[in-house]
Amino acid sequence: MFTRALWQGLAAGTAGGVVMTLGEKIEQSVTGRPDSHVPARVLQRLTTMPERPGRQPVAVNWAMHFGQAALLGIVRSAMAHAGLRGPAASAQFAVIRLTNDQILENATGVGAPPHTWPRTELVVDILHKAVYAFATGAVADALAARDGPGPGQRHAALRPGRRPHAGPLPRKEAHGR
């Protein structure tokens, strides 16, 4: 399961990153908002690359932007393989994506806590990360569905609804595919 989740997650996360980037470019063409150089600055600090003021190299910006998107896709793919699929799982994943960004940006000193941001910037960031999460989720769910229901879905099918005394799946049925 985890081998499939790895490669499928990289694919799903990359696809989600592409969809998010296209949405960002459309939004920027309408709003006039400039490109963010936060991803490049975070990567520079994480890797001790030299920093420079102003506009950052596009390759460094995109390496962090798409690298982070691809790597986090593994988490969403693992969720899908476990049986956490659909819009509710993608909403959970959106929180993971936003949290990951904030940990890296704040820990490196590149960003500030979201509650200190102008509201319009916060809304735009949440919107784009939600687009990423739902696009990544759609791809991860479709790829995982090729293997059938995940263990969580099989467990839920034993006794639909949240009920006591359902007990776990037998061990051989949990990941035996």
Short mmCIF file of C-alpha atoms in Angstrom, two decimals:
data_model
loop_
_atom_site.label_atom_id
_atom_site.label_comp_id
_atom_site.label_asym_id
_atom_site.label_seq_id
_atom_site.Cartn_x
_atom_site.Cartn_y
_atom_site.Cartn_z
CA MET A 1 0.00 0.00 0.00
CA PHE A 2 2.70 2.48 0.95
CA THR A 3 4.71 1.95 -2.23
CA ARG A 4 1.63 2.74 -4.32
CA ALA A 5 0.79 5.68 -2.05
CA LEU A 6 4.29 7.05 -2.61
CA TRP A 7 4.35 7.17 -6.39
CA GLN A 8 0.64 7.93 -6.73
CA GLY A 9 0.98 10.70 -4.16
CA LEU A 10 3.84 12.30 -6.04
CA ALA A 11 1.70 12.25 -9.19
CA ALA A 12 -1.42 13.53 -7.41
CA GLY A 13 0.48 16.29 -5.60
CA THR A 14 2.17 17.41 -8.79
CA ALA A 15 -1.19 17.52 -10.57
CA GLY A 16 -2.65 19.50 -7.68
CA GLY A 17 0.31 21.89 -7.85
CA VAL A 18 -0.26 22.47 -11.55
CA VAL A 19 -3.98 23.14 -11.03
CA MET A 20 -3.22 25.51 -8.13
CA THR A 21 -0.62 27.36 -10.20
CA LEU A 22 -3.00 27.79 -13.12
CA GLY A 23 -5.62 29.16 -10.73
CA GLU A 24 -3.07 31.52 -9.22
CA LYS A 25 -2.06 32.82 -12.64
CA ILE A 26 -5.70 33.42 -13.59
CA GLU A 27 -6.35 35.18 -10.26
CA GLN A 28 -3.20 37.31 -10.68
CA SER A 29 -4.25 38.37 -14.18
CA VAL A 30 -7.55 39.61 -12.75
CA THR A 31 -6.32 41.14 -9.47
CA GLY A 32 -2.86 42.32 -10.52
CA ARG A 33 -1.35 40.58 -7.49
CA PRO A 34 2.39 39.97 -8.08
CA ASP A 35 4.12 36.60 -7.82
CA SER A 36 5.04 35.50 -4.32
CA HIS A 37 8.69 34.82 -3.64
CA VAL A 38 8.02 33.19 -0.28
CA PRO A 39 8.57 29.63 -1.57
CA ALA A 40 12.05 30.53 -2.85
CA ARG A 41 12.98 32.31 0.36
CA VAL A 42 11.84 29.33 2.46
CA LEU A 43 13.86 26.90 0.33
CA GLN A 44 16.91 29.14 0.53
CA ARG A 45 16.72 29.16 4.31
CA LEU A 46 16.01 25.43 4.61
CA THR A 47 18.98 24.53 2.42
CA THR A 48 21.30 27.41 3.44
CA MET A 49 21.37 28.60 -0.16
CA PRO A 50 22.52 32.19 -0.56
CA GLU A 51 19.72 34.73 -0.21
CA ARG A 52 19.27 37.91 -2.15
CA PRO A 53 16.85 40.81 -1.84
CA GLY A 54 13.96 41.41 -4.19
CA ARG A 55 12.79 39.07 -6.89
CA GLN A 56 13.92 35.48 -6.41
CA PRO A 57 15.07 33.02 -9.10
CA VAL A 58 12.06 31.40 -10.76
CA ALA A 59 13.71 27.96 -10.67
CA VAL A 60 14.16 28.13 -6.90
CA ASN A 61 10.61 29.40 -6.41
CA TRP A 62 9.14 26.62 -8.53
CA ALA A 63 11.36 23.94 -7.00
CA MET A 64 9.86 24.70 -3.59
CA HIS A 65 6.35 25.32 -4.93
CA PHE A 66 6.11 22.07 -6.90
CA GLY A 67 8.39 20.05 -4.63
CA GLN A 68 6.22 20.80 -1.63
CA ALA A 69 3.07 20.09 -3.66
CA ALA A 70 4.42 16.72 -4.81
CA LEU A 71 5.69 15.63 -1.39
CA LEU A 72 2.48 16.56 0.40
CA GLY A 73 0.56 14.61 -2.23
CA ILE A 74 1.99 11.49 -0.59
CA VAL A 75 0.02 12.30 2.56
CA ARG A 76 -3.22 12.66 0.58
CA SER A 77 -2.52 9.44 -1.30
CA ALA A 78 -1.92 7.59 1.98
CA MET A 79 -5.24 8.95 3.19
CA ALA A 80 -6.98 7.66 0.04
CA HIS A 81 -5.36 4.23 0.31
CA ALA A 82 -6.44 3.98 3.95
CA GLY A 83 -10.03 4.71 2.88
CA LEU A 84 -10.20 8.45 3.62
CA ARG A 85 -11.58 9.68 0.31
CA GLY A 86 -13.88 12.29 -1.10
CA PRO A 87 -14.51 15.96 -0.34
CA ALA A 88 -14.36 15.54 3.45
CA ALA A 89 -10.89 13.97 3.19
CA SER A 90 -9.78 16.74 0.82
CA ALA A 91 -11.01 19.36 3.31
CA GLN A 92 -8.96 17.65 6.04
CA PHE A 93 -5.99 17.66 3.69
CA ALA A 94 -6.40 21.40 2.98
CA VAL A 95 -5.72 22.01 6.67
CA ILE A 96 -2.58 19.86 6.43
CA ARG A 97 -1.38 21.86 3.42
CA LEU A 98 -1.99 25.20 5.11
CA THR A 99 -0.34 23.98 8.32
CA ASN A 100 2.73 22.73 6.45
CA ASP A 101 3.15 26.10 4.74
CA GLN A 102 2.86 27.98 8.01
CA ILE A 103 5.29 25.75 9.87
CA LEU A 104 7.95 26.18 7.19
CA GLU A 105 7.36 29.90 6.62
CA ASN A 106 7.25 30.80 10.30
CA ALA A 107 10.07 28.48 11.42
CA THR A 108 12.41 30.00 8.82
CA GLY A 109 11.36 33.57 9.65
CA VAL A 110 10.15 34.13 6.10
CA GLY A 111 6.47 34.42 7.02
CA ALA A 112 4.26 35.63 9.80
CA PRO A 113 1.26 33.95 11.43
CA PRO A 114 -1.83 34.15 9.20
CA HIS A 115 -3.87 36.07 11.76
CA THR A 116 -1.48 39.00 11.20
CA TRP A 117 -2.02 39.08 7.41
CA PRO A 118 -4.32 41.44 5.54
CA ARG A 119 -7.66 39.62 5.16
CA THR A 120 -7.57 39.68 1.35
CA GLU A 121 -4.18 37.94 1.31
CA LEU A 122 -5.43 35.34 3.78
CA VAL A 123 -8.54 34.61 1.70
CA VAL A 124 -6.50 34.29 -1.50
CA ASP A 125 -4.01 31.92 0.16
CA ILE A 126 -6.74 29.73 1.64
CA LEU A 127 -8.56 29.63 -1.70
CA HIS A 128 -5.48 28.54 -3.64
CA LYS A 129 -4.50 25.92 -1.06
CA ALA A 130 -8.08 24.56 -1.13
CA VAL A 131 -7.88 24.27 -4.92
CA TYR A 132 -4.62 22.35 -4.49
CA ALA A 133 -6.11 20.08 -1.81
CA PHE A 134 -9.24 19.20 -3.78
CA ALA A 135 -7.38 18.71 -7.08
CA THR A 136 -4.77 16.54 -5.37
CA GLY A 137 -7.56 14.65 -3.61
CA ALA A 138 -9.44 13.96 -6.83
CA VAL A 139 -6.35 12.44 -8.43
CA ALA A 140 -5.28 10.53 -5.29
CA ASP A 141 -8.80 9.14 -4.81
CA ALA A 142 -9.07 8.04 -8.44
CA LEU A 143 -5.69 6.29 -8.34
CA ALA A 144 -6.38 4.59 -4.99
CA ALA A 145 -9.85 3.48 -6.12
CA ARG A 146 -8.21 1.23 -8.71
CA ASP A 147 -7.21 -1.00 -5.78
CA GLY A 148 -10.75 -1.08 -4.39
CA PRO A 149 -11.93 0.23 -1.05
CA GLY A 150 -9.37 1.03 1.61
CA PRO A 151 -9.31 -0.69 5.00
CA GLY A 152 -11.30 2.12 6.60
CA GLN A 153 -14.00 1.83 3.95
CA ARG A 154 -14.13 -1.96 4.35
CA HIS A 155 -14.40 -1.56 8.11
CA ALA A 156 -17.23 0.96 7.73
CA ALA A 157 -19.08 -1.46 5.46
CA LEU A 158 -19.19 -4.09 8.24
CA ARG A 159 -21.69 -2.03 10.23
CA PRO A 160 -22.68 1.19 8.45
CA GLY A 161 -22.77 4.23 10.66
CA ARG A 162 -20.70 4.89 13.74
CA ARG A 163 -21.67 2.06 16.08
CA PRO A 164 -20.10 0.48 19.14
CA HIS A 165 -18.89 -3.10 19.09
CA ALA A 166 -18.06 -3.19 15.38
CA GLY A 167 -14.53 -4.38 16.13
CA PRO A 168 -11.60 -4.03 13.77
CA LEU A 169 -11.20 -5.81 10.46
CA PRO A 170 -9.34 -9.08 10.72
CA ARG A 171 -5.64 -8.33 10.34
CA LYS A 172 -5.29 -10.26 7.06
CA GLU A 173 -8.10 -8.18 5.51
CA ALA A 174 -6.79 -4.80 6.61
CA HIS A 175 -3.84 -4.49 4.21
CA GLY A 176 -3.87 -7.83 2.48
CA ARG A 177 -4.26 -6.46 -1.01
#
